[in-house]
Coordinates of C-alpha atoms and ligand atoms in Angstrom, one line a residue:
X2 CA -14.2 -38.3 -19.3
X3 CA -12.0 -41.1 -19.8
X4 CA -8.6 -41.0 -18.8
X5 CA -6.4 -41.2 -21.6
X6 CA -7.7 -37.8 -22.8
X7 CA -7.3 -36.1 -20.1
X8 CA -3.7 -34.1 -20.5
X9 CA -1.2 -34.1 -17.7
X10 CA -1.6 -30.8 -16.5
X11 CA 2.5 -30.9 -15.6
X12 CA 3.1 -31.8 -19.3
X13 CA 2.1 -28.2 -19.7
X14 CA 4.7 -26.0 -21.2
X15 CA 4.2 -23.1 -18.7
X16 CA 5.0 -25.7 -16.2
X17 CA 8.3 -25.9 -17.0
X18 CA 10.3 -23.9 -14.7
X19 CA 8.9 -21.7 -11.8
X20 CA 4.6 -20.8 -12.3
X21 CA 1.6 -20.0 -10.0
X22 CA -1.5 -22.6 -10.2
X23 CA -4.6 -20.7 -9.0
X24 CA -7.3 -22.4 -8.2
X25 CA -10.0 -20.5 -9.3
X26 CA -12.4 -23.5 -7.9
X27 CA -11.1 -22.9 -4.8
X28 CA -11.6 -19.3 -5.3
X29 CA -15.2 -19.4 -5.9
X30 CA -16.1 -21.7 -2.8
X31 CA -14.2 -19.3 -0.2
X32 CA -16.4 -16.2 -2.0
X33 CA -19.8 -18.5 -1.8
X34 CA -18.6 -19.5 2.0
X35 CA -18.5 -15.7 2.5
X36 CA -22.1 -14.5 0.9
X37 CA -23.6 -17.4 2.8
X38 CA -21.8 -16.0 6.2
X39 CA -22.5 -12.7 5.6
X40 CA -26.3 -13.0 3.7
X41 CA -25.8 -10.1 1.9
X42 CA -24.8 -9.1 -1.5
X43 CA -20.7 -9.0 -1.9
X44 CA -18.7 -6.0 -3.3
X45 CA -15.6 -8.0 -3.6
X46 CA -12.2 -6.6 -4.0
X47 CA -9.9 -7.6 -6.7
X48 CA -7.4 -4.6 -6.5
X49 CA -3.8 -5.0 -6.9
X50 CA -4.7 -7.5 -10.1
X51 CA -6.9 -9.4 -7.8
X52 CA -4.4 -9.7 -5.1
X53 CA -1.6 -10.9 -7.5
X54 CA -3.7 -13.7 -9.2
X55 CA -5.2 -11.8 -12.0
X56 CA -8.5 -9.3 -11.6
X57 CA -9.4 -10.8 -14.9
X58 CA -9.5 -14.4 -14.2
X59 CA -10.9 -13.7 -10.4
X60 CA -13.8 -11.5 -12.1
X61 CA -14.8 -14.9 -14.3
X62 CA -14.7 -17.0 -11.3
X63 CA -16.6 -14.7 -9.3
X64 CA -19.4 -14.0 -12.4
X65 CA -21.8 -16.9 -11.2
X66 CA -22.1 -15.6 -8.2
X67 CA -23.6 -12.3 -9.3
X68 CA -21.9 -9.9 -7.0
X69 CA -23.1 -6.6 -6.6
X70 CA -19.6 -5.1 -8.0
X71 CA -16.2 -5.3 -8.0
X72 CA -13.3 -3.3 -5.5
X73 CA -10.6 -1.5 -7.1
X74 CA -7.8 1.0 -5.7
X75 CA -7.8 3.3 -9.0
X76 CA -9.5 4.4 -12.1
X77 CA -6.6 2.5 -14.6
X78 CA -7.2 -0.8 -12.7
X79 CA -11.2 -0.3 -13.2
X80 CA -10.4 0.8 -16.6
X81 CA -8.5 -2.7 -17.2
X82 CA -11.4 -4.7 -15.6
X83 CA -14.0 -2.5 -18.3
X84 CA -11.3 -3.9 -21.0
X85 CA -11.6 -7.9 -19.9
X86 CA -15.6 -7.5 -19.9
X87 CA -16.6 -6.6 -16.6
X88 CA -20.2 -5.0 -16.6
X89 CA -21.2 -5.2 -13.4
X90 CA -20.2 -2.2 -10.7
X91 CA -16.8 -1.2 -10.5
X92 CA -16.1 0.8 -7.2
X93 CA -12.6 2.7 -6.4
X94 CA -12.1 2.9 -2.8
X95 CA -9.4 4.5 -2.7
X96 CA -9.6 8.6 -2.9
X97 CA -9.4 10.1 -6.4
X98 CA -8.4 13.5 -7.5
X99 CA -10.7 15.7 -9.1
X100 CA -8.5 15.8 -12.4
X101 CA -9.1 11.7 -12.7
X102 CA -13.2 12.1 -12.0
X103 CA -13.2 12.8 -16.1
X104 CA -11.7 9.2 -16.7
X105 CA -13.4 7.7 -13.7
X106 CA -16.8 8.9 -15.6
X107 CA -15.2 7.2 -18.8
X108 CA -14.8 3.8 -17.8
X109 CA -18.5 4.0 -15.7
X110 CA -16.8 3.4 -12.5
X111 CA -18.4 3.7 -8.9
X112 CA -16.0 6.5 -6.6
X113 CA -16.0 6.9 -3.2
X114 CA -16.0 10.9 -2.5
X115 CA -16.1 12.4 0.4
X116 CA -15.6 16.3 -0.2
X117 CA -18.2 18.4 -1.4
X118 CA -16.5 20.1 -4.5
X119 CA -15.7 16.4 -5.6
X120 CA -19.3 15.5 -5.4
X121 CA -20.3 18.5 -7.0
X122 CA -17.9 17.6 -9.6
X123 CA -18.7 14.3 -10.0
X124 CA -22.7 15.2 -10.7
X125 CA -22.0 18.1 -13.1
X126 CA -20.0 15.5 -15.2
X127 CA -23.1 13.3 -14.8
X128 CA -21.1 11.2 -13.4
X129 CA -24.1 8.9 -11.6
X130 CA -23.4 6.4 -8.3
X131 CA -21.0 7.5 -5.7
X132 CA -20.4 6.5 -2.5
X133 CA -19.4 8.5 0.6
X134 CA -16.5 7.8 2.4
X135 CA -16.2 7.9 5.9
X136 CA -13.2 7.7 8.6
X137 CA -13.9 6.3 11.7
X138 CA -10.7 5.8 13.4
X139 CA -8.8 4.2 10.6
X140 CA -7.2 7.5 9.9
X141 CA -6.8 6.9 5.9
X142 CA -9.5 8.3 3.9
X143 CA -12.6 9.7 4.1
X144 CA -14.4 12.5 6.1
X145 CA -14.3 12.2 9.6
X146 CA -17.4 11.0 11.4
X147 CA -17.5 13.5 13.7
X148 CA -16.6 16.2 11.4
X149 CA -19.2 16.4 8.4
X150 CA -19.4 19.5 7.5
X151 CA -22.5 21.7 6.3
X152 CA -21.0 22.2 2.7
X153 CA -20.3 18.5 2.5
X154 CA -24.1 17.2 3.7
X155 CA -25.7 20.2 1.7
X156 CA -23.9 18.5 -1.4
X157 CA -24.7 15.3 0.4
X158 CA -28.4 16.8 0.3
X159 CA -28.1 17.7 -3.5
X160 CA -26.9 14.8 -5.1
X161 CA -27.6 11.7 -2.4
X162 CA -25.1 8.9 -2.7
X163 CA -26.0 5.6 -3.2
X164 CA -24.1 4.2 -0.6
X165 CA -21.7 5.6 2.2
X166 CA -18.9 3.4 3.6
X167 CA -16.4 3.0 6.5
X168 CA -13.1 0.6 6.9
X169 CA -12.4 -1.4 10.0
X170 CA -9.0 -1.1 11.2
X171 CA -8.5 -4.3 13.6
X172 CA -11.2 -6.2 12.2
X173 CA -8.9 -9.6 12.9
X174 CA -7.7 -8.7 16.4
X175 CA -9.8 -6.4 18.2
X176 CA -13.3 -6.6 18.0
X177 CA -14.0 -3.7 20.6
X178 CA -12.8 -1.3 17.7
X179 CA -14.9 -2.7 15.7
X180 CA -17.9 -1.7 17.7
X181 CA -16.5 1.8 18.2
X182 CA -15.9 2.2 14.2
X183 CA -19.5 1.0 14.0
X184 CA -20.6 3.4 16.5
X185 CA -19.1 6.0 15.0
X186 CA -20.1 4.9 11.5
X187 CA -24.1 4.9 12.8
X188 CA -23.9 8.0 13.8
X189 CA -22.1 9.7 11.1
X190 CA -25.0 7.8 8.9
X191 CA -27.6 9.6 11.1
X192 CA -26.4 13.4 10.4
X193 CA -27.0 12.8 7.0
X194 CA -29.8 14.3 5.2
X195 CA -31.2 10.5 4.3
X196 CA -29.4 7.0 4.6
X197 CA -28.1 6.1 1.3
X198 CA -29.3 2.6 0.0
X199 CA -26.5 0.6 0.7
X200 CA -24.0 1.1 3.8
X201 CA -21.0 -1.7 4.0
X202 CA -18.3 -1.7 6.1
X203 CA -16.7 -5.2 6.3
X204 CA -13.2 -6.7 5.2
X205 CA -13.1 -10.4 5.1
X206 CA -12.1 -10.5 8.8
X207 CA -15.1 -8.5 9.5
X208 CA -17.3 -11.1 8.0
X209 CA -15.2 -14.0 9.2
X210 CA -15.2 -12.6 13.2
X211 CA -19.1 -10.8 12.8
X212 CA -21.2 -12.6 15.2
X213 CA -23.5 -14.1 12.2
X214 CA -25.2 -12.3 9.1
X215 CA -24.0 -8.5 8.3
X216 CA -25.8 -5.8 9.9
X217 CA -24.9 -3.9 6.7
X218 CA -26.2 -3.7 3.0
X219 CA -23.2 -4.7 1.4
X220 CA -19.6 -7.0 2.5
X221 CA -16.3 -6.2 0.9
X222 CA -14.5 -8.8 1.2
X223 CA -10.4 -9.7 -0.3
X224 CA -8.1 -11.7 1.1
X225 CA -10.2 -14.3 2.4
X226 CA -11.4 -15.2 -1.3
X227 CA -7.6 -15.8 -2.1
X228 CA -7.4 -18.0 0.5
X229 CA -6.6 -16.3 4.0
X230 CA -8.3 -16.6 6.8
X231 CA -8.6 -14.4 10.0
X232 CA -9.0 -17.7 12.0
X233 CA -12.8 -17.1 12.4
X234 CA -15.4 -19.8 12.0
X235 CA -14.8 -20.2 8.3
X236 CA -11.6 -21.9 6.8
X237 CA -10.3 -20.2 3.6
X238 CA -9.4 -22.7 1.0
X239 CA -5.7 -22.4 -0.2
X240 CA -6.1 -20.6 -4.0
X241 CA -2.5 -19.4 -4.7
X242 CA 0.0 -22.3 -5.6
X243 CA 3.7 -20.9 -6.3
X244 CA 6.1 -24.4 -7.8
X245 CA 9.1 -24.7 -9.1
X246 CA 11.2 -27.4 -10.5
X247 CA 14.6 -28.7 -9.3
X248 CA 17.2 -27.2 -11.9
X249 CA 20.3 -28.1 -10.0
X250 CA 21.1 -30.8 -7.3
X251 CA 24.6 -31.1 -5.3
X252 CA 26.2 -33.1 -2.3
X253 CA 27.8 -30.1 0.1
X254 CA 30.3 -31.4 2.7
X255 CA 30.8 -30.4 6.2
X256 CA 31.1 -26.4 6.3
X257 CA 30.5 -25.6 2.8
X258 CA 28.1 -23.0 2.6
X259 CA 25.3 -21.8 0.7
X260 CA 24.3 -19.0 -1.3
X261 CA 25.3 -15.0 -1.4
X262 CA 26.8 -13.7 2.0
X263 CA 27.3 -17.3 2.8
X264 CA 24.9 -17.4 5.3
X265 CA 24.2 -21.2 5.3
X266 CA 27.0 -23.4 6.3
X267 CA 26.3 -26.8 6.1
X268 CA 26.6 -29.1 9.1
X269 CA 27.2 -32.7 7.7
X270 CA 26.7 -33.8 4.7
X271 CA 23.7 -32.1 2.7
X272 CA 21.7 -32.0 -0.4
X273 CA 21.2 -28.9 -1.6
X274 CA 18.5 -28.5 -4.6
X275 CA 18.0 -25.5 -6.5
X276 CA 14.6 -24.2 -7.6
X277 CA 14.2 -21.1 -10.6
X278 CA 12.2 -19.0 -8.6
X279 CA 13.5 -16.0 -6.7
X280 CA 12.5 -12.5 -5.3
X281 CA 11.9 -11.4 -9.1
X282 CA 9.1 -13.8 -8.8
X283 CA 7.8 -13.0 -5.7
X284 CA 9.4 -15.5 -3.8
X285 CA 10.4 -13.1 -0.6
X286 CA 14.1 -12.3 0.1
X287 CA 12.7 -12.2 3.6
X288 CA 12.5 -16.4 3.2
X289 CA 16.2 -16.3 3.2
X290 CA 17.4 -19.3 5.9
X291 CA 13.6 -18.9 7.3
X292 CA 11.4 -19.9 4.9
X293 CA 10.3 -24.1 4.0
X294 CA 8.8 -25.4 0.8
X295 CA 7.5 -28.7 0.0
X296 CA 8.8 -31.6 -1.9
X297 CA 7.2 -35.2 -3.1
X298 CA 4.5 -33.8 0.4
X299 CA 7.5 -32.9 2.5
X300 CA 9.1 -29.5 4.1
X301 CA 12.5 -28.8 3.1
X302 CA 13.8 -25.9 4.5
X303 CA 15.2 -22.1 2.5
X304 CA 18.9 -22.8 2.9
X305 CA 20.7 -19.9 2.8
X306 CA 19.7 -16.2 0.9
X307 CA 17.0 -16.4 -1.8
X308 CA 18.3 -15.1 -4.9
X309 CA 16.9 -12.8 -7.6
X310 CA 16.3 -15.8 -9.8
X311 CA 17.0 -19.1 -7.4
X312 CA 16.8 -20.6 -4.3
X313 CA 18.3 -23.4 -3.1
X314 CA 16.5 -26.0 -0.5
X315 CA 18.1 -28.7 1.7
X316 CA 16.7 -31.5 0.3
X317 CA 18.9 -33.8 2.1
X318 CA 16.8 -37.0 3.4
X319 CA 14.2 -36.6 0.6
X320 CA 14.4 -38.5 -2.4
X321 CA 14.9 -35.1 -5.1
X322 CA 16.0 -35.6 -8.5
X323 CA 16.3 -32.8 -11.4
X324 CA 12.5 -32.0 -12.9
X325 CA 11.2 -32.4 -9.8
X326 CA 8.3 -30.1 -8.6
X327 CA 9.0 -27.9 -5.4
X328 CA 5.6 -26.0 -3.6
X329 CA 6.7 -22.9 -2.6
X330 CA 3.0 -22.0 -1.4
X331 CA 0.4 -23.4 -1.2
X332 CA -0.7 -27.7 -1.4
X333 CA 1.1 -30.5 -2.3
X334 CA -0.8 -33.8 -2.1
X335 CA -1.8 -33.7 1.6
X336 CA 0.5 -30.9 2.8
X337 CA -0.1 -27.4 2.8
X338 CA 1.7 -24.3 3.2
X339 CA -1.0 -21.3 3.3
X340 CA 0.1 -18.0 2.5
X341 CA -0.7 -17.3 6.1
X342 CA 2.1 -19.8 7.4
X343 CA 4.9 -18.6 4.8
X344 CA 4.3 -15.1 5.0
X345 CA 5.1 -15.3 9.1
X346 CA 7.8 -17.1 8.2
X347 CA 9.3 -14.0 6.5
X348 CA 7.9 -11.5 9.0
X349 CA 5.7 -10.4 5.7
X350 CA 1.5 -9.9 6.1
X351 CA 0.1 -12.4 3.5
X352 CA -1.5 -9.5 1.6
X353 CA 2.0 -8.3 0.6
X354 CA 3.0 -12.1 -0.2
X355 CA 0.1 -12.4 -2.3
X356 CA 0.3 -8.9 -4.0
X357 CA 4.3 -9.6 -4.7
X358 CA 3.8 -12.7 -6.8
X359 CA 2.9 -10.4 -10.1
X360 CA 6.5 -10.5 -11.8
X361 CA 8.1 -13.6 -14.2
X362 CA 6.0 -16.4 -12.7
X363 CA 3.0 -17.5 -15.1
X364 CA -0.3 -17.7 -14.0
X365 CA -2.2 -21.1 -14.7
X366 CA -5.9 -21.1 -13.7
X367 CA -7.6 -24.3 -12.9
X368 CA -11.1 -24.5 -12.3
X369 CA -11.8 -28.0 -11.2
Ligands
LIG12 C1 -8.8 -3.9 0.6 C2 -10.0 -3.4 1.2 C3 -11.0 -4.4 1.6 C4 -10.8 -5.8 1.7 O1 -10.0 -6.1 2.8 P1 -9.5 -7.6 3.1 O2 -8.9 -7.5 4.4 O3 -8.6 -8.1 2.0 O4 -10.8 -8.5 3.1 C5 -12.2 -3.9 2.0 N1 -12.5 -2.5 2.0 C6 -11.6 -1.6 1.7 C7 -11.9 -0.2 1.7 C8 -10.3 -2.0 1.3 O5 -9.4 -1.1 0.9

């Protein structure tokens, strides 16, 4: 394509003020990196609107490579995903009530049971697929492994699940649990009356930390595809870019300070640049004096409190005008900060960074 017709993608009126660029490219590489890792078909999550970036968007970028199904937390987020043309699986891994398995059967959606009445339930509403849940030591949901009951297994026995599941709990740190949980898992699989079709088990540091291929049927992976990494052998492409332009520029003198609570004082002369992005948009209060962005490629430190709407950055030192585009997250030219590096800097788990950038900010999905 020549040149000249390509548009400048900053001439874009979205990308005015404060937005998200998510690379959707990027996106579909880290879940490809992932199948290829784990050789088995991928259930991946996209709860919490696709960790913040949109479930609809992530869906599209996933579509090409033909995932078994998609992971979501509750019926109305599988109901939203049936809405933006999803036909493949939809699972909900999180427990649901037996007064939402009407609406669950509704939207054709996959549930994860694990008492008997519920699968009872679910197979006199015709309901089809479920899965069966089961806790091995992460305490959350599920029946324990070494507590299946008879009235569970002889509903287990009357309407077989497709597939039965457990959750790792240290998956990224501790891979001794992970052999217990998959001890326990194995044997919880064995009391019942005949192993369902598909068992799965992993997160994305599961995958990321397993020795090689999955020993499972199926891998459920999230954050990685959004660009996290458990620091195994594969690196997660950054796919979340938070920017914001400068609105405001001043010159502070020596002990002027910056920002509600006036926790900033500057020392010297400094720049000070403000950006329209705040803790409305996701931008963490817990940045406050901690957190850097980038400009023109380099960091420039949080000075003082983030704001609801604004932050300001010391910019002193680096040539910053008005217009100018700040990184909050994510790459500028060859610098990067991943969601892994800014949430630290807030004390924050990047899932919760992620998951918090759903508010003001506009989404703009690239797919180059
Ligand atoms: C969220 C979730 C996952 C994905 O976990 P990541 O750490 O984001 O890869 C997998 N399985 C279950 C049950 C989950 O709730």
């Amino acid at each position: 394509m020549p040149a000249e017709s390509t548009p400048d993608p900053l001439a874009h009126p979205d990308r005015q003020r404060a937005w998200l660029d998510v690379d959707l490219g990027a996106l579909a590489r880290n879940a490809a990196a992932v199948a290829a890792r784990a050789g088995v078909p991928l259930l991946p999550m996209v709860k919490a609107d696709g960790y913040g970036l949109g479930a609809p968007a992530v869906v599209r970028a996933l579509e090409p490579l033909a995932p078994w199904g998609y992971g979501v937390a509750s019926a109305a987020e599988a109901a939203a995903l049936r809405a933006a043309g999803a036909t493949r699986r939809v699972m909900v891994l999180t427990p649901v009530l037996p007064t939402e398995l009407p609406r669950a059967r509704a939207v054709s959606l996959t549930p994860a049971l694990h008492r008997a009445g519920d699968g009872r339930a679910w197979a006199a509403l015709g309901g089809g697929a479920w899965h069966l849940a089961i806790d091995t030591g992460m305490a959350r949901a599920g029946a324990r492994w070494d507590a299946l009951d008879d009235a569970l297994l002889s509903a287990v026995g009357a309407h077989p699940p497709e597939g039965a599941f457990t959750h790792f709990h240290s998956a990224d740190t501790d891979d001794a649990s992970r052999a217990e949980q998959e001890a326990r898992f194995r044997e919880a699989v064995s009391r019942l009356p005949a192993r369902p079709p598909l068992l799965h088990a992993e997160n994305s540091p599961g995958v990321e930390r397993a020795g090689g291929a999955s020993a499972w049927d199926l891998a459920r992976p999230g954050v990685f595809l959004y660009g996290v990494s458990a620091g195994g052998v594969l690196g997660a492409e950054p796919v979340a870019h938070l920017r914001a332009r400068v609105v405001d520029l001043r010159d502070l003198r020596d002990g002027e300070t910056v920002s509600y609570g006036a926790t900033w004082t500057a020392r010297g002369a400094r720049r000070i640049a403000t950006v329209p992005a705040g803790y409305a948009d996701g931008y963490r209060r817990a940045l406050s004096g901690v957190g850097r962005a980038l400009l023109h490629g380099r960091p420039v430190p949080v000075a003082g409190r983030v704001t609801m709407d604004m932050t300001m950055l010391d910019v002193t030192g680096v040539p910053c005008a008005v217009g100018d585009v700040a990184t909050l997250l994510g790459r500028d030219g060859a610098a990067v900060l991943t969601a892994a590096e800014v949430a630290a800097a807030g004390g924050l788990s990047p899932y919760e960074l992620l998951t918090g950038l759903r508010g003001r900010v506009p989404r703009l999905y690239d797919t180059a």
